Amino acid sequence: MTSIRGAEMVDWNLAVATATRLVRPGPEASRDEARAVVAELRRHAKASEEHVRGFTRMGGDDLHDTPVLVVDRPGWVRANVAGFREILKPLLDKMQERRGNTPGGAVLGAVGGKVTGVELGMLLSFLSSRVLGQYETFAPATRELPAGQNGGGRLLLVAPNIVHVERELDVQPHDFRLWVCLHEETHRTQFTAVPWLRDHLEGEIQSFLGETEVDPMTVLERVREAAQSLTGSRPEGEEGDEARSIVEIVQTPAQREILGRLTAVMSLLEGHADFVMDGVGPAVVPSVAEIREKFQQRRARGASRLDLALRKLLGLDAKLRQYRDGERFVRAVVGEVGMDGFNRVWTSPNTLPTKSEIAKPADWVARVHRKAES
């Protein structure tokens, strides 16, 4: 019983093992081709630093504290499990404490942790073939996956996925790889040039998780719903538009308020990255217009009905809206007050746009600029 009582709410090792076993193989490439892709992505990541910093007029002393890692799909899985484990620890500790006070909770928890680990692994195996790159803000360092020593994260570039998409879109590989690196390097620049941003986001996330008062099984059920959608094992009539987003476990007004702020920040970060990618692109990516058009069509087209249902369940449809809404916000503000005027957004948490200001950029300009000038 001692070992059962010590069982975690999620068996993280089992999640990694399951995802690694189920992950789809990447596109066919010889060893020499694979090495060439990795080397080129590293060169493009390095070149993107200067391009992004010159365009955004943002700098930071901790850039080299955030390593760039070119990974395969299992490497992406391991990195994300480590990140989830870190950021979710306070919530899972709270859930585990509540479970321990429930009759039979220890035995159920030992079984539930295994089940949830398998199902989380299934989800990660699905997502691991879709992510091109990712800046991991809360990544703990491991021997295989180093991270910043002074609180910085790490930038992941998922080589097989980048190759898969460039072939699918039939675009110039060298141009596409640089284009992807410009987007991801913008995220790296955002967090290295704005020292308070990481702590602010972590504080918001922990405040959100701290407000969670749902029964532990309710949270775990959201993961199971996602896995069942993925495998097609949900009962008839419960998929598609009926699927609920995992973030819809929000129960309190305080959580809805925090989620609104987080949505605004993520819209800003994603939209800014898209804006920078398009702004830098014409000067350094000859076929950027073709790439952008084909990639936008791919985003809009989505994939199968199953893929669309899973997007909704995981909140990925909201992420697509964040790209569009955030990019419109950044473009409008830069058009009104210039890049230096836009960069006031990074002054403090108080100058971040609200959710309503993302939709109405003029309101942000009026609040931050005209108030400061009056």
XYZ file of C-alpha atoms in Angstrom:
374
model
C 0.000 0.000 0.000
C 2.930 2.339 0.561
C 3.858 2.239 -3.100
C 0.226 2.655 -4.132
C -0.187 5.685 -1.887
C 2.898 7.195 -3.500
C 1.542 6.780 -7.033
C 1.296 9.959 -9.069
C -1.916 11.220 -10.628
C -0.250 10.746 -14.028
C 2.324 8.073 -14.785
C 4.661 10.342 -16.749
C 7.127 7.603 -17.664
C 4.298 5.535 -19.097
C 3.095 8.576 -21.045
C 6.531 8.909 -22.678
C 6.765 5.183 -23.378
C 3.279 5.070 -24.901
C 3.806 8.132 -27.095
C 7.220 6.903 -28.260
C 5.764 3.523 -29.174
C 2.804 4.993 -31.087
C 4.480 7.959 -32.764
C 4.334 7.896 -36.542
C 7.605 7.510 -38.426
C 8.886 10.654 -40.079
C 9.316 11.149 -43.823
C 11.842 8.958 -45.560
C 15.325 10.422 -45.648
C 18.817 8.978 -45.814
C 21.191 9.491 -42.928
C 23.120 12.086 -44.913
C 19.899 13.923 -45.825
C 18.786 13.957 -42.196
C 22.134 15.334 -41.046
C 21.968 18.037 -43.710
C 18.470 19.093 -42.558
C 19.595 19.319 -38.931
C 22.675 21.347 -39.853
C 20.649 23.728 -42.001
C 18.013 24.284 -39.316
C 20.755 25.180 -36.862
C 22.227 27.666 -39.331
C 18.835 29.212 -40.004
C 18.089 29.468 -36.285
C 21.354 31.338 -35.808
C 20.718 33.647 -38.773
C 17.180 34.324 -37.546
C 18.504 35.933 -34.362
C 19.890 38.918 -36.266
C 16.925 39.153 -38.637
C 14.343 39.142 -35.848
C 16.202 41.498 -33.545
C 16.843 43.969 -36.333
C 13.184 44.025 -37.387
C 11.612 44.074 -33.901
C 14.251 46.347 -32.303
C 14.205 44.012 -29.316
C 17.314 42.737 -27.564
C 18.174 40.707 -24.516
C 21.210 39.551 -22.590
C 19.936 36.026 -21.985
C 19.568 34.898 -25.610
C 22.429 32.437 -25.414
C 21.033 31.052 -22.177
C 18.239 29.480 -24.253
C 19.582 26.653 -26.408
C 18.239 25.723 -29.838
C 17.580 21.974 -30.108
C 16.734 20.168 -33.342
C 14.703 17.130 -32.261
C 12.739 14.227 -33.677
C 9.178 13.365 -32.662
C 10.092 11.267 -29.600
C 12.403 14.087 -28.489
C 9.497 16.543 -28.719
C 7.375 14.177 -26.612
C 10.012 13.869 -23.885
C 10.486 17.626 -23.753
C 6.767 18.318 -23.444
C 6.170 15.690 -20.791
C 8.933 17.319 -18.735
C 7.310 20.725 -19.216
C 3.811 19.491 -18.339
C 5.135 17.757 -15.254
C 6.769 20.974 -14.086
C 3.910 23.397 -14.663
C 1.133 21.045 -13.497
C 2.872 19.868 -10.318
C 1.006 22.213 -7.915
C -2.389 21.199 -9.315
C -1.597 17.484 -9.367
C -0.258 17.645 -5.804
C -3.514 19.254 -4.756
C -5.555 16.626 -6.590
C -3.480 13.824 -5.095
C -4.037 15.164 -1.586
C -7.783 15.252 -2.181
C -7.720 11.749 -3.657
C -5.914 10.418 -0.577
C -8.819 11.528 1.600
C -11.338 9.658 -0.537
C -12.351 6.063 0.355
C -10.440 3.776 -1.996
C -8.619 6.779 -3.425
C -5.135 5.272 -3.132
C -6.003 2.128 -5.098
C -7.994 4.064 -7.689
C -5.152 6.538 -7.999
C -2.573 3.857 -8.729
C -4.750 2.497 -11.533
C -5.862 5.936 -12.709
C -2.290 7.198 -13.011
C -1.477 4.334 -15.375
C -4.614 4.847 -17.446
C -4.064 8.589 -17.678
C -0.416 8.055 -18.578
C -1.403 5.826 -21.493
C -4.043 8.245 -22.696
C -1.772 11.285 -22.378
C 0.822 9.355 -24.362
C -1.750 8.730 -27.097
C -2.482 12.440 -27.330
C 1.184 13.381 -27.435
C 1.896 10.838 -30.162
C -0.845 12.477 -32.244
C 0.409 16.010 -31.664
C 4.078 15.118 -32.120
C 3.643 14.858 -35.885
C 1.997 18.297 -36.166
C 4.297 20.724 -34.340
C 6.993 22.409 -36.443
C 8.698 24.316 -33.658
C 8.117 25.401 -30.097
C 9.671 27.726 -27.559
C 9.444 25.917 -24.238
C 9.063 28.588 -21.615
C 8.990 26.399 -18.498
C 11.337 23.649 -19.580
C 13.398 21.962 -16.863
C 16.876 20.951 -17.962
C 17.696 17.269 -18.431
C 20.808 15.490 -19.627
C 19.242 14.823 -23.033
C 17.404 18.151 -23.312
C 19.342 21.100 -21.881
C 17.568 24.337 -21.016
C 18.614 27.789 -19.923
C 20.649 27.834 -16.742
C 19.229 31.143 -15.501
C 15.550 30.412 -15.907
C 15.543 30.534 -19.701
C 13.713 27.980 -21.773
C 14.732 26.231 -24.956
C 13.772 26.412 -28.607
C 12.738 23.145 -30.242
C 12.701 22.604 -34.002
C 11.037 19.306 -34.993
C 13.005 18.318 -38.087
C 10.821 15.478 -39.478
C 7.673 17.608 -39.254
C 9.303 20.533 -41.051
C 10.436 18.211 -43.854
C 6.991 16.604 -44.034
C 5.173 19.931 -44.410
C 7.616 21.395 -46.944
C 7.108 18.306 -49.093
C 3.337 18.383 -48.616
C 3.162 22.046 -49.650
C 5.714 21.531 -52.451
C 7.677 24.642 -51.499
C 11.375 25.485 -51.640
C 12.875 23.576 -48.666
C 15.621 26.074 -47.774
C 13.157 28.978 -47.799
C 10.553 27.117 -45.760
C 13.045 26.106 -43.092
C 14.209 29.684 -42.632
C 10.602 30.894 -42.585
C 9.757 28.500 -39.740
C 12.880 29.522 -37.828
C 11.907 33.206 -38.061
C 8.589 32.497 -36.332
C 10.112 30.418 -33.549
C 13.049 32.783 -33.047
C 10.552 35.587 -32.480
C 9.175 33.678 -29.495
C 12.690 33.148 -28.197
C 13.371 36.879 -28.557
C 10.126 37.801 -26.804
C 11.095 35.927 -23.659
C 14.793 36.807 -23.625
C 14.206 40.500 -24.299
C 11.342 40.842 -21.797
C 12.692 39.464 -18.485
C 9.407 39.699 -16.580
C 7.300 37.880 -19.205
C 8.100 34.320 -18.142
C 7.369 34.941 -14.456
C 4.192 36.811 -15.347
C 2.888 33.930 -17.444
C 3.829 31.351 -14.848
C 2.084 33.390 -12.171
C -1.093 33.604 -14.245
C -1.053 29.871 -14.980
C -0.481 28.953 -11.343
C -3.254 31.337 -10.270
C -5.560 29.644 -12.747
C -4.612 26.164 -11.538
C -4.836 27.270 -7.917
C -8.493 28.181 -8.416
C -9.346 24.692 -9.635
C -11.800 23.046 -7.275
C -13.127 20.280 -9.503
C -12.999 16.648 -8.495
C -9.729 15.052 -9.667
C -11.606 12.539 -11.807
C -13.304 15.387 -13.682
C -9.932 16.723 -14.822
C -8.683 13.277 -15.773
C -11.900 12.629 -17.680
C -11.024 15.505 -20.033
C -7.857 13.657 -20.996
C -9.858 10.490 -21.540
C -12.348 12.309 -23.743
C -9.477 13.567 -25.868
C -7.952 10.111 -26.185
C -11.314 8.572 -27.063
C -11.832 11.181 -29.780
C -8.406 10.354 -31.123
C -9.031 6.600 -31.281
C -12.628 6.879 -32.483
C -13.884 5.020 -29.403
C -16.280 7.666 -28.121
C -19.947 6.655 -28.104
C -21.968 7.532 -31.184
C -23.146 11.127 -31.195
C -20.551 12.438 -28.742
C -17.895 13.596 -31.147
C -17.578 16.580 -33.472
C -19.254 19.747 -32.281
C -20.206 18.150 -28.962
C -16.575 17.800 -27.896
C -15.603 20.253 -25.203
C -12.280 21.994 -24.882
C -10.101 20.907 -21.996
C -9.944 24.531 -20.875
C -13.714 24.435 -20.397
C -13.179 22.895 -16.971
C -13.215 26.545 -15.860
C -15.665 26.786 -12.997
C -15.153 30.123 -11.299
C -15.390 33.784 -12.317
C -11.772 34.210 -11.188
C -10.630 31.490 -13.589
C -12.582 32.993 -16.463
C -10.907 36.336 -15.777
C -7.440 34.776 -15.700
C -8.155 32.793 -18.846
C -9.172 35.991 -20.618
C -5.821 37.569 -19.745
C -3.910 34.480 -20.824
C -5.796 34.374 -24.114
C -4.863 38.002 -24.783
C -1.172 37.400 -24.034
C -1.014 34.282 -26.199
C -2.765 36.124 -29.032
C -0.161 38.879 -28.746
C 2.784 36.446 -28.769
C 1.515 34.336 -31.658
C 0.339 37.317 -33.706
C 3.627 39.130 -33.155
C 5.544 36.058 -34.375
C 3.430 35.861 -37.526
C 3.830 39.606 -38.131
C 7.610 39.415 -37.748
C 7.830 36.340 -39.957
C 5.969 38.179 -42.718
C 7.883 41.403 -42.146
C 11.332 39.824 -42.344
C 10.369 37.255 -44.962
C 10.443 39.308 -48.189
C 14.050 40.375 -47.594
C 15.496 36.954 -46.772
C 13.011 34.326 -48.019
C 12.620 34.674 -51.804
C 9.504 32.483 -52.056
C 7.799 33.821 -48.936
C 4.582 34.822 -50.748
C 4.063 31.304 -52.079
C 4.915 29.728 -48.718
C 2.568 32.018 -46.815
C -0.339 31.414 -49.192
C 0.020 27.645 -49.161
C 0.547 27.503 -45.406
C -2.536 29.644 -44.732
C -4.579 27.366 -46.952
C -3.286 24.374 -45.011
C -4.238 26.005 -41.694
C -7.719 26.871 -42.923
C -8.291 23.503 -44.546
C -7.427 21.531 -41.450
C -7.581 17.787 -41.824
C -10.091 15.051 -41.169
C -13.263 15.332 -39.098
C -11.416 13.502 -36.342
C -8.591 16.032 -36.467
C -11.052 18.922 -36.263
C -12.821 17.334 -33.278
C -9.528 16.894 -31.465
C -8.531 20.478 -32.233
C -11.711 21.674 -30.556
C -11.238 19.388 -27.575
C -7.661 20.534 -26.979
C -8.423 24.182 -27.642
C -6.276 24.196 -30.796
C -9.053 25.940 -32.728
C -8.632 28.800 -30.267
C -4.895 28.829 -31.028
C -5.629 29.313 -34.732
C -7.824 32.293 -33.864
C -4.973 33.674 -31.761
C -2.705 33.756 -34.822
C -5.286 35.719 -36.805
C -6.496 38.075 -34.075
C -3.042 38.732 -32.668
C -1.504 39.432 -36.056
C -4.281 41.930 -36.849
C -3.655 43.652 -33.507
C 0.097 43.961 -34.063
C -0.302 45.138 -37.647
C -2.846 47.799 -36.654
C -0.775 49.121 -33.736
C 2.481 49.243 -35.730
C 0.600 51.026 -38.491
C -0.665 53.603 -35.995
C 2.357 54.251 -33.751
C 5.296 52.479 -35.418
C 7.469 49.620 -34.138
C 8.897 51.579 -31.214
C 5.384 52.609 -30.223
C 4.217 49.010 -30.412
C 7.144 47.894 -28.259
C 5.638 49.730 -25.315
C 3.538 46.583 -25.010
C 6.582 44.928 -23.383
C 6.993 47.606 -20.672
C 5.141 45.765 -17.897
C 2.128 43.504 -17.338
C 0.018 46.666 -17.199
C 0.806 47.504 -20.835
C -0.178 44.104 -22.190
C -3.390 44.255 -24.218
C -6.608 42.972 -22.743
C -8.753 40.475 -24.595
C -11.078 43.265 -25.745
C -8.124 45.395 -26.855
C -6.842 42.555 -29.053
C -10.117 42.913 -30.947
C -9.967 46.744 -30.824
C -6.315 47.849 -31.172
C -7.274 51.528 -31.108
C -8.392 51.072 -27.493
C -4.924 49.834 -26.535
C -3.292 52.773 -28.342
C -5.601 55.182 -26.537
C -4.909 53.623 -23.138
C -1.140 53.210 -23.388
C -0.090 56.089 -25.643
C -2.550 58.892 -25.253
C -2.746 58.444 -21.509
C 1.065 58.571 -21.298
C 1.177 61.696 -23.467
C -1.524 63.572 -21.566
